[in-house]
Amino acid sequence: MLKSVKIAAVLLAGIMLSGTALAQTKVAVFNLQAAIMSTEIAKSKVNALKTSSEYAKLQSGAESIRAEVQKMVEDAQKNGVTWSDEQKAEHQRKMNFKRSDFESTVQKLRAMEAQVGQEIQKTMLPKAKTALEAVIKERQLDLVLDANTAIHADPKTDLTPEVVKRMNAAK
């Protein structure tokens, strides 16, 4: 993969150094992930997840556990000096359980987010490709690079907003 990127970069540099090729080659950048996630459909699905009762319950639970752990830390800092080794060990055990509960809850939240993200990608990818192909054809572009790998790109060469606009219009 890295070798092919290097080869592509060398080829692109060669094209760019050629004055006549520079005048004739039309280059743009595009961020597929940003385009898909910026659509109204994606925003709506993410919002639906974040306002769902299950997600809200988990998020509330995570915040509650985090607050409990913080209180336990403060209690240990304040009173730990007077505790016996057995009390310290018991307190540490309880804190470890709470931290584990917190990590588990956060993991569930991330899994829900990932699932919705995958569903969005699956449904929106064909629409993104269709919109991108139409923009490429209209602008008569010769080369479209991934915006994430471009070192510099003038905002007017970024196709992402135009593709998002088309995808929102296509619904």
mmCIF file of N, CA, C and O in Angstrom, residues 5-108:
data_model
loop_
_atom_site.group_PDB
_atom_site.id
_atom_site.type_symbol
_atom_site.label_atom_id
_atom_site.label_comp_id
_atom_site.label_asym_id
_atom_site.label_seq_id
_atom_site.Cartn_x
_atom_site.Cartn_y
_atom_site.Cartn_z
ATOM 1 N N VAL A 5 1.373 4.208 -2.898
ATOM 2 C CA VAL A 5 1.173 5.627 -2.603
ATOM 3 C C VAL A 5 2.386 6.423 -3.051
ATOM 4 O O VAL A 5 2.261 7.501 -3.638
ATOM 5 N N LYS A 6 3.579 5.886 -2.785
ATOM 6 C CA LYS A 6 4.813 6.557 -3.206
ATOM 7 C C LYS A 6 4.881 6.658 -4.730
ATOM 8 O O LYS A 6 5.244 7.693 -5.270
ATOM 9 N N ILE A 7 4.538 5.581 -5.399
ATOM 10 C CA ILE A 7 4.560 5.587 -6.859
ATOM 11 C C ILE A 7 3.573 6.618 -7.396
ATOM 12 O O ILE A 7 3.889 7.393 -8.300
ATOM 13 N N ALA A 8 2.373 6.646 -6.803
ATOM 14 C CA ALA A 8 1.364 7.612 -7.222
ATOM 15 C C ALA A 8 1.852 9.039 -6.986
ATOM 16 O O ALA A 8 1.633 9.927 -7.817
ATOM 17 N N ALA A 9 2.519 9.268 -5.865
ATOM 18 C CA ALA A 9 3.032 10.604 -5.563
ATOM 19 C C ALA A 9 4.095 11.019 -6.556
ATOM 20 O O ALA A 9 4.131 12.172 -7.011
ATOM 21 N N VAL A 10 4.989 10.097 -6.922
ATOM 22 C CA VAL A 10 6.040 10.399 -7.901
ATOM 23 C C VAL A 10 5.414 10.691 -9.261
ATOM 24 O O VAL A 10 5.798 11.653 -9.939
ATOM 25 N N LEU A 11 4.438 9.885 -9.644
ATOM 26 C CA LEU A 11 3.767 10.114 -10.922
ATOM 27 C C LEU A 11 3.042 11.456 -10.937
ATOM 28 O O LEU A 11 3.100 12.196 -11.918
ATOM 29 N N LEU A 12 2.369 11.768 -9.841
ATOM 30 C CA LEU A 12 1.661 13.034 -9.736
ATOM 31 C C LEU A 12 2.641 14.197 -9.791
ATOM 32 O O LEU A 12 2.387 15.197 -10.470
ATOM 33 N N ALA A 13 3.767 14.062 -9.112
ATOM 34 C CA ALA A 13 4.784 15.122 -9.134
ATOM 35 C C ALA A 13 5.295 15.325 -10.556
ATOM 36 O O ALA A 13 5.499 16.457 -11.003
ATOM 37 N N GLY A 14 5.503 14.228 -11.270
ATOM 38 C CA GLY A 14 5.957 14.330 -12.657
ATOM 39 C C GLY A 14 4.949 15.051 -13.529
ATOM 40 O O GLY A 14 5.301 15.888 -14.367
ATOM 41 N N ILE A 15 3.690 14.751 -13.317
ATOM 42 C CA ILE A 15 2.633 15.420 -14.082
ATOM 43 C C ILE A 15 2.594 16.902 -13.750
ATOM 44 O O ILE A 15 2.480 17.747 -14.636
ATOM 45 N N MET A 16 2.708 17.204 -12.475
ATOM 46 C CA MET A 16 2.612 18.595 -12.038
ATOM 47 C C MET A 16 3.797 19.430 -12.516
ATOM 48 O O MET A 16 3.657 20.633 -12.734
ATOM 49 N N LEU A 17 4.961 18.811 -12.656
ATOM 50 C CA LEU A 17 6.148 19.555 -13.094
ATOM 51 C C LEU A 17 6.094 19.891 -14.583
ATOM 52 O O LEU A 17 6.726 20.832 -15.032
ATOM 53 N N SER A 18 5.358 19.147 -15.303
ATOM 54 C CA SER A 18 5.228 19.396 -16.735
ATOM 55 C C SER A 18 4.257 20.566 -16.938
ATOM 56 O O SER A 18 3.101 20.486 -16.588
ATOM 57 N N GLY A 19 4.735 21.647 -17.516
ATOM 58 C CA GLY A 19 3.920 22.857 -17.707
ATOM 59 C C GLY A 19 2.680 22.606 -18.529
ATOM 60 O O GLY A 19 1.602 23.075 -18.196
ATOM 61 N N THR A 20 2.815 21.862 -19.595
ATOM 62 C CA THR A 20 1.647 21.604 -20.429
ATOM 63 C C THR A 20 0.659 20.692 -19.726
ATOM 64 O O THR A 20 -0.547 20.874 -19.842
ATOM 65 N N ALA A 21 1.175 19.721 -18.990
ATOM 66 C CA ALA A 21 0.284 18.818 -18.260
ATOM 67 C C ALA A 21 -0.435 19.571 -17.159
ATOM 68 O O ALA A 21 -1.608 19.334 -16.896
ATOM 69 N N LEU A 22 0.250 20.511 -16.517
ATOM 70 C CA LEU A 22 -0.359 21.299 -15.452
ATOM 71 C C LEU A 22 -1.522 22.121 -15.991
ATOM 72 O O LEU A 22 -2.558 22.227 -15.361
ATOM 73 N N ALA A 23 -1.347 22.663 -17.160
ATOM 74 C CA ALA A 23 -2.402 23.478 -17.754
ATOM 75 C C ALA A 23 -3.607 22.631 -18.156
ATOM 76 O O ALA A 23 -4.718 23.120 -18.180
ATOM 77 N N GLN A 24 -3.384 21.368 -18.444
ATOM 78 C CA GLN A 24 -4.460 20.518 -18.931
ATOM 79 C C GLN A 24 -5.081 19.630 -17.860
ATOM 80 O O GLN A 24 -6.212 19.203 -18.002
ATOM 81 N N THR A 25 -4.356 19.322 -16.816
ATOM 82 C CA THR A 25 -4.840 18.397 -15.796
ATOM 83 C C THR A 25 -5.707 19.129 -14.776
ATOM 84 O O THR A 25 -5.293 20.119 -14.206
ATOM 85 N N LYS A 26 -6.899 18.593 -14.577
ATOM 86 C CA LYS A 26 -7.812 19.163 -13.585
ATOM 87 C C LYS A 26 -7.835 18.216 -12.383
ATOM 88 O O LYS A 26 -8.213 17.065 -12.504
ATOM 89 N N VAL A 27 -7.420 18.764 -11.224
ATOM 90 C CA VAL A 27 -7.292 17.971 -10.013
ATOM 91 C C VAL A 27 -8.216 18.532 -8.936
ATOM 92 O O VAL A 27 -8.389 19.739 -8.824
ATOM 93 N N ALA A 28 -8.782 17.630 -8.135
ATOM 94 C CA ALA A 28 -9.630 18.038 -7.013
ATOM 95 C C ALA A 28 -9.414 17.059 -5.870
ATOM 96 O O ALA A 28 -8.772 16.019 -6.037
ATOM 97 N N VAL A 29 -9.946 17.412 -4.696
ATOM 98 C CA VAL A 29 -9.880 16.526 -3.540
ATOM 99 C C VAL A 29 -11.295 16.239 -3.058
ATOM 100 O O VAL A 29 -12.226 17.003 -3.329
ATOM 101 N N PHE A 30 -11.418 15.129 -2.320
ATOM 102 C CA PHE A 30 -12.724 14.716 -1.839
ATOM 103 C C PHE A 30 -12.547 13.893 -0.570
ATOM 104 O O PHE A 30 -11.643 13.069 -0.477
ATOM 105 N N ASN A 31 -13.442 14.110 0.414
ATOM 106 C CA ASN A 31 -13.422 13.348 1.657
ATOM 107 C C ASN A 31 -14.733 12.571 1.751
ATOM 108 O O ASN A 31 -15.773 13.138 2.094
ATOM 109 N N LEU A 32 -14.663 11.294 1.441
ATOM 110 C CA LEU A 32 -15.858 10.448 1.406
ATOM 111 C C LEU A 32 -16.541 10.359 2.766
ATOM 112 O O LEU A 32 -17.756 10.540 2.868
ATOM 113 N N GLN A 33 -15.777 10.089 3.805
ATOM 114 C CA GLN A 33 -16.342 9.958 5.152
ATOM 115 C C GLN A 33 -17.044 11.242 5.584
ATOM 116 O O GLN A 33 -18.161 11.209 6.086
ATOM 117 N N ALA A 34 -16.384 12.373 5.379
ATOM 118 C CA ALA A 34 -16.980 13.655 5.773
ATOM 119 C C ALA A 34 -18.245 13.932 4.963
ATOM 120 O O ALA A 34 -19.228 14.445 5.506
ATOM 121 N N ALA A 35 -18.214 13.583 3.680
ATOM 122 C CA ALA A 35 -19.390 13.810 2.838
ATOM 123 C C ALA A 35 -20.585 13.010 3.339
ATOM 124 O O ALA A 35 -21.682 13.548 3.505
ATOM 125 N N ILE A 36 -20.369 11.744 3.598
ATOM 126 C CA ILE A 36 -21.465 10.890 4.043
ATOM 127 C C ILE A 36 -22.016 11.359 5.389
ATOM 128 O O ILE A 36 -23.226 11.482 5.570
ATOM 129 N N MET A 37 -21.122 11.639 6.330
ATOM 130 C CA MET A 37 -21.566 12.008 7.671
ATOM 131 C C MET A 37 -22.119 13.431 7.744
ATOM 132 O O MET A 37 -22.751 13.797 8.733
ATOM 133 N N SER A 38 -21.921 14.238 6.708
ATOM 134 C CA SER A 38 -22.448 15.610 6.683
ATOM 135 C C SER A 38 -23.829 15.698 6.056
ATOM 136 O O SER A 38 -24.438 16.766 6.052
ATOM 137 N N THR A 39 -24.324 14.600 5.530
ATOM 138 C CA THR A 39 -25.640 14.628 4.906
ATOM 139 C C THR A 39 -26.732 14.753 5.957
ATOM 140 O O THR A 39 -26.543 14.403 7.119
ATOM 141 N N GLU A 40 -27.875 15.241 5.518
ATOM 142 C CA GLU A 40 -29.019 15.380 6.431
ATOM 143 C C GLU A 40 -29.480 14.017 6.948
ATOM 144 O O GLU A 40 -29.871 13.888 8.105
ATOM 145 N N ILE A 41 -29.422 13.011 6.092
ATOM 146 C CA ILE A 41 -29.835 11.665 6.499
ATOM 147 C C ILE A 41 -28.940 11.153 7.621
ATOM 148 O O ILE A 41 -29.424 10.624 8.623
ATOM 149 N N ALA A 42 -27.619 11.313 7.466
ATOM 150 C CA ALA A 42 -26.676 10.854 8.490
ATOM 151 C C ALA A 42 -26.885 11.617 9.795
ATOM 152 O O ALA A 42 -26.925 11.016 10.878
ATOM 153 N N LYS A 43 -27.026 12.929 9.692
ATOM 154 C CA LYS A 43 -27.239 13.737 10.897
ATOM 155 C C LYS A 43 -28.519 13.309 11.606
ATOM 156 O O LYS A 43 -28.573 13.244 12.836
ATOM 157 N N SER A 44 -29.539 13.017 10.826
ATOM 158 C CA SER A 44 -30.820 12.588 11.389
ATOM 159 C C SER A 44 -30.678 11.252 12.119
ATOM 160 O O SER A 44 -31.211 11.082 13.223
ATOM 161 N N LYS A 45 -29.958 10.308 11.518
ATOM 162 C CA LYS A 45 -29.783 8.996 12.152
ATOM 163 C C LYS A 45 -28.927 9.099 13.416
ATOM 164 O O LYS A 45 -29.219 8.432 14.409
ATOM 165 N N VAL A 46 -27.891 9.922 13.387
ATOM 166 C CA VAL A 46 -27.054 10.119 14.574
ATOM 167 C C VAL A 46 -27.874 10.782 15.677
ATOM 168 O O VAL A 46 -27.802 10.385 16.845
ATOM 169 N N ASN A 47 -28.672 11.774 15.303
ATOM 170 C CA ASN A 47 -29.526 12.453 16.284
ATOM 171 C C ASN A 47 -30.555 11.480 16.870
ATOM 172 O O ASN A 47 -30.826 11.508 18.069
ATOM 173 N N ALA A 48 -31.125 10.623 16.026
ATOM 174 C CA ALA A 48 -32.098 9.632 16.503
ATOM 175 C C ALA A 48 -31.447 8.690 17.511
ATOM 176 O O ALA A 48 -32.067 8.338 18.529
ATOM 177 N N LEU A 49 -30.207 8.306 17.251
ATOM 178 C CA LEU A 49 -29.506 7.442 18.196
ATOM 179 C C LEU A 49 -29.300 8.167 19.521
ATOM 180 O O LEU A 49 -29.610 7.633 20.588
ATOM 181 N N LYS A 50 -28.793 9.388 19.448
ATOM 182 C CA LYS A 50 -28.445 10.113 20.668
ATOM 183 C C LYS A 50 -29.666 10.523 21.486
ATOM 184 O O LYS A 50 -29.542 10.789 22.677
ATOM 185 N N THR A 51 -30.824 10.551 20.866
ATOM 186 C CA THR A 51 -32.042 10.879 21.601
ATOM 187 C C THR A 51 -32.864 9.640 21.956
ATOM 188 O O THR A 51 -33.911 9.760 22.585
ATOM 189 N N SER A 52 -32.368 8.474 21.558
ATOM 190 C CA SER A 52 -33.093 7.241 21.890
ATOM 191 C C SER A 52 -33.001 6.986 23.393
ATOM 192 O O SER A 52 -32.025 7.359 24.054
ATOM 193 N N SER A 53 -34.017 6.337 23.924
ATOM 194 C CA SER A 53 -34.062 6.096 25.370
ATOM 195 C C SER A 53 -32.929 5.176 25.814
ATOM 196 O O SER A 53 -32.343 5.384 26.882
ATOM 197 N N GLU A 54 -32.612 4.176 25.022
ATOM 198 C CA GLU A 54 -31.542 3.239 25.389
ATOM 199 C C GLU A 54 -30.187 3.944 25.460
ATOM 200 O O GLU A 54 -29.433 3.761 26.410
ATOM 201 N N TYR A 55 -29.896 4.772 24.457
ATOM 202 C CA TYR A 55 -28.628 5.509 24.435
ATOM 203 C C TYR A 55 -28.578 6.505 25.588
ATOM 204 O O TYR A 55 -27.562 6.599 26.286
ATOM 205 N N ALA A 56 -29.673 7.229 25.794
ATOM 206 C CA ALA A 56 -29.714 8.216 26.876
ATOM 207 C C ALA A 56 -29.541 7.539 28.233
ATOM 208 O O ALA A 56 -28.852 8.073 29.117
ATOM 209 N N LYS A 57 -30.148 6.381 28.405
ATOM 210 C CA LYS A 57 -30.027 5.644 29.669
ATOM 211 C C LYS A 57 -28.574 5.226 29.899
ATOM 212 O O LYS A 57 -28.054 5.383 31.009
ATOM 213 N N LEU A 58 -27.934 4.702 28.859
ATOM 214 C CA LEU A 58 -26.529 4.301 28.994
ATOM 215 C C LEU A 58 -25.635 5.504 29.268
ATOM 216 O O LEU A 58 -24.729 5.440 30.102
ATOM 217 N N GLN A 59 -25.890 6.595 28.560
ATOM 218 C CA GLN A 59 -25.079 7.791 28.744
ATOM 219 C C GLN A 59 -25.253 8.351 30.161
ATOM 220 O O GLN A 59 -24.279 8.735 30.816
ATOM 221 N N SER A 60 -26.467 8.370 30.623
ATOM 222 C CA SER A 60 -26.743 8.823 31.984
ATOM 223 C C SER A 60 -26.062 7.914 33.001
ATOM 224 O O SER A 60 -25.484 8.376 33.989
ATOM 225 N N GLY A 61 -26.121 6.617 32.741
ATOM 226 C CA GLY A 61 -25.466 5.650 33.622
ATOM 227 C C GLY A 61 -23.962 5.855 33.669
ATOM 228 O O GLY A 61 -23.345 5.793 34.737
ATOM 229 N N ALA A 62 -23.366 6.122 32.513
ATOM 230 C CA ALA A 62 -21.918 6.356 32.450
ATOM 231 C C ALA A 62 -21.540 7.600 33.243
ATOM 232 O O ALA A 62 -20.556 7.593 33.999
ATOM 233 N N GLU A 63 -22.324 8.650 33.094
ATOM 234 C CA GLU A 63 -22.050 9.885 33.839
ATOM 235 C C GLU A 63 -22.202 9.670 35.338
ATOM 236 O O GLU A 63 -21.413 10.182 36.130
ATOM 237 N N SER A 64 -23.199 8.900 35.720
ATOM 238 C CA SER A 64 -23.433 8.609 37.128
ATOM 239 C C SER A 64 -22.262 7.811 37.720
ATOM 240 O O SER A 64 -21.773 8.123 38.812
ATOM 241 N N ILE A 65 -21.828 6.804 36.983
ATOM 242 C CA ILE A 65 -20.698 5.986 37.452
ATOM 243 C C ILE A 65 -19.430 6.832 37.531
ATOM 244 O O ILE A 65 -18.667 6.723 38.497
ATOM 245 N N ARG A 66 -19.206 7.672 36.528
ATOM 246 C CA ARG A 66 -18.029 8.538 36.528
ATOM 247 C C ARG A 66 -18.038 9.448 37.755
ATOM 248 O O ARG A 66 -17.021 9.630 38.425
ATOM 249 N N ALA A 67 -19.199 9.988 38.081
ATOM 250 C CA ALA A 67 -19.322 10.850 39.260
ATOM 251 C C ALA A 67 -19.051 10.063 40.545
ATOM 252 O O ALA A 67 -18.400 10.578 41.466
ATOM 253 N N GLU A 68 -19.535 8.822 40.602
ATOM 254 C CA GLU A 68 -19.286 7.979 41.773
ATOM 255 C C GLU A 68 -17.793 7.700 41.935
ATOM 256 O O GLU A 68 -17.265 7.755 43.059
ATOM 257 N N VAL A 69 -17.133 7.388 40.837
ATOM 258 C CA VAL A 69 -15.694 7.121 40.892
ATOM 259 C C VAL A 69 -14.951 8.368 41.356
ATOM 260 O O VAL A 69 -14.054 8.286 42.204
ATOM 261 N N GLN A 70 -15.338 9.514 40.819
ATOM 262 C CA GLN A 70 -14.696 10.766 41.219
ATOM 263 C C GLN A 70 -14.893 11.021 42.715
ATOM 264 O O GLN A 70 -13.960 11.421 43.411
ATOM 265 N N LYS A 71 -16.086 10.749 43.203
ATOM 266 C CA LYS A 71 -16.367 10.933 44.633
ATOM 267 C C LYS A 71 -15.522 9.968 45.458
ATOM 268 O O LYS A 71 -14.997 10.336 46.528
ATOM 269 N N MET A 72 -15.379 8.748 44.976
ATOM 270 C CA MET A 72 -14.564 7.757 45.691
ATOM 271 C C MET A 72 -13.093 8.174 45.726
ATOM 272 O O MET A 72 -12.413 7.979 46.746
ATOM 273 N N VAL A 73 -12.607 8.743 44.634
ATOM 274 C CA VAL A 73 -11.224 9.228 44.574
ATOM 275 C C VAL A 73 -11.030 10.355 45.590
ATOM 276 O O VAL A 73 -10.048 10.376 46.345
ATOM 277 N N GLU A 74 -11.970 11.281 45.599
ATOM 278 C CA GLU A 74 -11.888 12.400 46.539
ATOM 279 C C GLU A 74 -11.964 11.910 47.989
ATOM 280 O O GLU A 74 -11.238 12.415 48.861
ATOM 281 N N ASP A 75 -12.819 10.933 48.226
ATOM 282 C CA ASP A 75 -12.944 10.368 49.572
ATOM 283 C C ASP A 75 -11.630 9.712 49.994
ATOM 284 O O ASP A 75 -11.184 9.878 51.140
ATOM 285 N N ALA A 76 -10.998 8.987 49.076
ATOM 286 C CA ALA A 76 -9.728 8.332 49.384
ATOM 287 C C ALA A 76 -8.644 9.369 49.668
ATOM 288 O O ALA A 76 -7.821 9.178 50.574
ATOM 289 N N GLN A 77 -8.641 10.452 48.907
ATOM 290 C CA GLN A 77 -7.642 11.500 49.127
ATOM 291 C C GLN A 77 -7.864 12.193 50.467
ATOM 292 O O GLN A 77 -6.915 12.530 51.167
ATOM 293 N N LYS A 78 -9.111 12.378 50.809
ATOM 294 C CA LYS A 78 -9.450 13.099 52.036
ATOM 295 C C LYS A 78 -9.274 12.228 53.280
ATOM 296 O O LYS A 78 -8.710 12.673 54.289
ATOM 297 N N ASN A 79 -9.773 10.995 53.220
ATOM 298 C CA ASN A 79 -9.826 10.150 54.408
ATOM 299 C C ASN A 79 -8.870 8.964 54.380
ATOM 300 O O ASN A 79 -8.764 8.238 55.372
ATOM 301 N N GLY A 80 -8.221 8.737 53.266
ATOM 302 C CA GLY A 80 -7.383 7.542 53.106
ATOM 303 C C GLY A 80 -6.267 7.412 54.119
ATOM 304 O O GLY A 80 -5.854 6.297 54.453
ATOM 305 N N VAL A 81 -5.787 8.517 54.618
ATOM 306 C CA VAL A 81 -4.692 8.492 55.587
ATOM 307 C C VAL A 81 -5.101 7.763 56.867
ATOM 308 O O VAL A 81 -4.292 7.079 57.496
ATOM 309 N N THR A 82 -6.357 7.863 57.224
ATOM 310 C CA THR A 82 -6.838 7.270 58.480
ATOM 311 C C THR A 82 -7.307 5.828 58.303
ATOM 312 O O THR A 82 -7.623 5.154 59.284
ATOM 313 N N TRP A 83 -7.372 5.334 57.072
ATOM 314 C CA TRP A 83 -7.875 3.986 56.815
ATOM 315 C C TRP A 83 -6.807 2.932 57.095
ATOM 316 O O TRP A 83 -5.618 3.147 56.868
ATOM 317 N N SER A 84 -7.277 1.784 57.494
ATOM 318 C CA SER A 84 -6.371 0.643 57.649
ATOM 319 C C SER A 84 -6.050 0.098 56.259
ATOM 320 O O SER A 84 -6.710 0.436 55.272
ATOM 321 N N ASP A 85 -5.056 -0.767 56.182
ATOM 322 C CA ASP A 85 -4.695 -1.377 54.894
ATOM 323 C C ASP A 85 -5.877 -2.156 54.319
ATOM 324 O O ASP A 85 -6.104 -2.156 53.102
ATOM 325 N N GLU A 86 -6.641 -2.793 55.185
ATOM 326 C CA GLU A 86 -7.808 -3.556 54.744
ATOM 327 C C GLU A 86 -8.873 -2.620 54.154
ATOM 328 O O GLU A 86 -9.487 -2.921 53.117
ATOM 329 N N GLN A 87 -9.098 -1.489 54.794
ATOM 330 C CA GLN A 87 -10.074 -0.505 54.288
ATOM 331 C C GLN A 87 -9.607 0.076 52.954
ATOM 332 O O GLN A 87 -10.424 0.260 52.039
ATOM 333 N N LYS A 88 -8.338 0.354 52.839
ATOM 334 C CA LYS A 88 -7.792 0.875 51.574
ATOM 335 C C LYS A 88 -7.967 -0.136 50.446
ATOM 336 O O LYS A 88 -8.357 0.220 49.333
ATOM 337 N N ALA A 89 -7.673 -1.399 50.751
ATOM 338 C CA ALA A 89 -7.811 -2.452 49.742
ATOM 339 C C ALA A 89 -9.267 -2.604 49.312
ATOM 340 O O ALA A 89 -9.564 -2.761 48.114
ATOM 341 N N GLU A 90 -10.178 -2.562 50.280
ATOM 342 C CA GLU A 90 -11.613 -2.677 49.968
ATOM 343 C C GLU A 90 -12.082 -1.498 49.126
ATOM 344 O O GLU A 90 -12.826 -1.660 48.149
ATOM 345 N N HIS A 91 -11.626 -0.315 49.489
ATOM 346 C CA HIS A 91 -11.991 0.888 48.725
ATOM 347 C C HIS A 91 -11.444 0.792 47.295
ATOM 348 O O HIS A 91 -12.163 1.114 46.339
ATOM 349 N N GLN A 92 -10.219 0.344 47.166
ATOM 350 C CA GLN A 92 -9.604 0.196 45.844
ATOM 351 C C GLN A 92 -10.362 -0.832 45.003
ATOM 352 O O GLN A 92 -10.591 -0.634 43.811
ATOM 353 N N ARG A 93 -10.770 -1.921 45.633
ATOM 354 C CA ARG A 93 -11.539 -2.961 44.934
ATOM 355 C C ARG A 93 -12.858 -2.387 44.412
ATOM 356 O O ARG A 93 -13.241 -2.604 43.260
ATOM 357 N N LYS A 94 -13.549 -1.627 45.262
ATOM 358 C CA LYS A 94 -14.818 -1.016 44.856
ATOM 359 C C LYS A 94 -14.604 -0.030 43.705
ATOM 360 O O LYS A 94 -15.403 0.020 42.763
ATOM 361 N N MET A 95 -13.534 0.749 43.782
ATOM 362 C CA MET A 95 -13.237 1.699 42.702
ATOM 363 C C MET A 95 -12.940 0.960 41.397
ATOM 364 O O MET A 95 -13.392 1.395 40.329
ATOM 365 N N ASN A 96 -12.218 -0.136 41.476
ATOM 366 C CA ASN A 96 -11.918 -0.923 40.275
ATOM 367 C C ASN A 96 -13.187 -1.478 39.644
ATOM 368 O O ASN A 96 -13.328 -1.489 38.419
ATOM 369 N N PHE A 97 -14.120 -1.932 40.481
ATOM 370 C CA PHE A 97 -15.400 -2.425 39.964
ATOM 371 C C PHE A 97 -16.168 -1.301 39.267
ATOM 372 O O PHE A 97 -16.746 -1.495 38.190
ATOM 373 N N LYS A 98 -16.185 -0.140 39.892
ATOM 374 C CA LYS A 98 -16.890 1.008 39.302
ATOM 375 C C LYS A 98 -16.244 1.414 37.975
ATOM 376 O O LYS A 98 -16.941 1.714 37.004
ATOM 377 N N ARG A 99 -14.934 1.436 37.953
ATOM 378 C CA ARG A 99 -14.233 1.785 36.700
ATOM 379 C C ARG A 99 -14.546 0.777 35.608
ATOM 380 O O ARG A 99 -14.746 1.134 34.452
ATOM 381 N N SER A 100 -14.603 -0.486 35.993
ATOM 382 C CA SER A 100 -14.942 -1.535 35.037
ATOM 383 C C SER A 100 -16.364 -1.342 34.508
ATOM 384 O O SER A 100 -16.618 -1.494 33.303
ATOM 385 N N ASP A 101 -17.284 -1.001 35.406
ATOM 386 C CA ASP A 101 -18.670 -0.720 34.997
ATOM 387 C C ASP A 101 -18.705 0.455 34.019
ATOM 388 O O ASP A 101 -19.423 0.424 33.017
ATOM 389 N N PHE A 102 -17.929 1.497 34.319
ATOM 390 C CA PHE A 102 -17.882 2.678 33.461
ATOM 391 C C PHE A 102 -17.354 2.312 32.071
ATOM 392 O O PHE A 102 -17.952 2.680 31.061
ATOM 393 N N GLU A 103 -16.249 1.577 32.034
ATOM 394 C CA GLU A 103 -15.658 1.183 30.751
ATOM 395 C C GLU A 103 -16.616 0.326 29.945
ATOM 396 O O GLU A 103 -16.731 0.477 28.725
ATOM 397 N N SER A 104 -17.322 -0.559 30.610
ATOM 398 C CA SER A 104 -18.298 -1.419 29.939
ATOM 399 C C SER A 104 -19.441 -0.590 29.341
ATOM 400 O O SER A 104 -19.861 -0.816 28.202
ATOM 401 N N THR A 105 -19.915 0.371 30.095
ATOM 402 C CA THR A 105 -21.009 1.226 29.625
ATOM 403 C C THR A 105 -20.560 2.072 28.441
ATOM 404 O O THR A 105 -21.282 2.182 27.439
ATOM 405 N N VAL A 106 -19.363 2.637 28.527
ATOM 406 C CA VAL A 106 -18.833 3.442 27.422
ATOM 407 C C VAL A 106 -18.638 2.571 26.190
ATOM 408 O O VAL A 106 -18.926 2.991 25.063
ATOM 409 N N GLN A 107 -18.186 1.346 26.400
ATOM 410 C CA GLN A 107 -18.000 0.420 25.282
ATOM 411 C C GLN A 107 -19.344 0.136 24.587
ATOM 412 O O GLN A 107 -19.415 0.066 23.361
ATOM 413 N N LYS A 108 -20.407 -0.001 25.356
ATOM 414 C CA LYS A 108 -21.740 -0.220 24.784
ATOM 415 C C LYS A 108 -22.180 0.998 23.966
ATOM 416 O O LYS A 108 -22.748 0.855 22.879
#
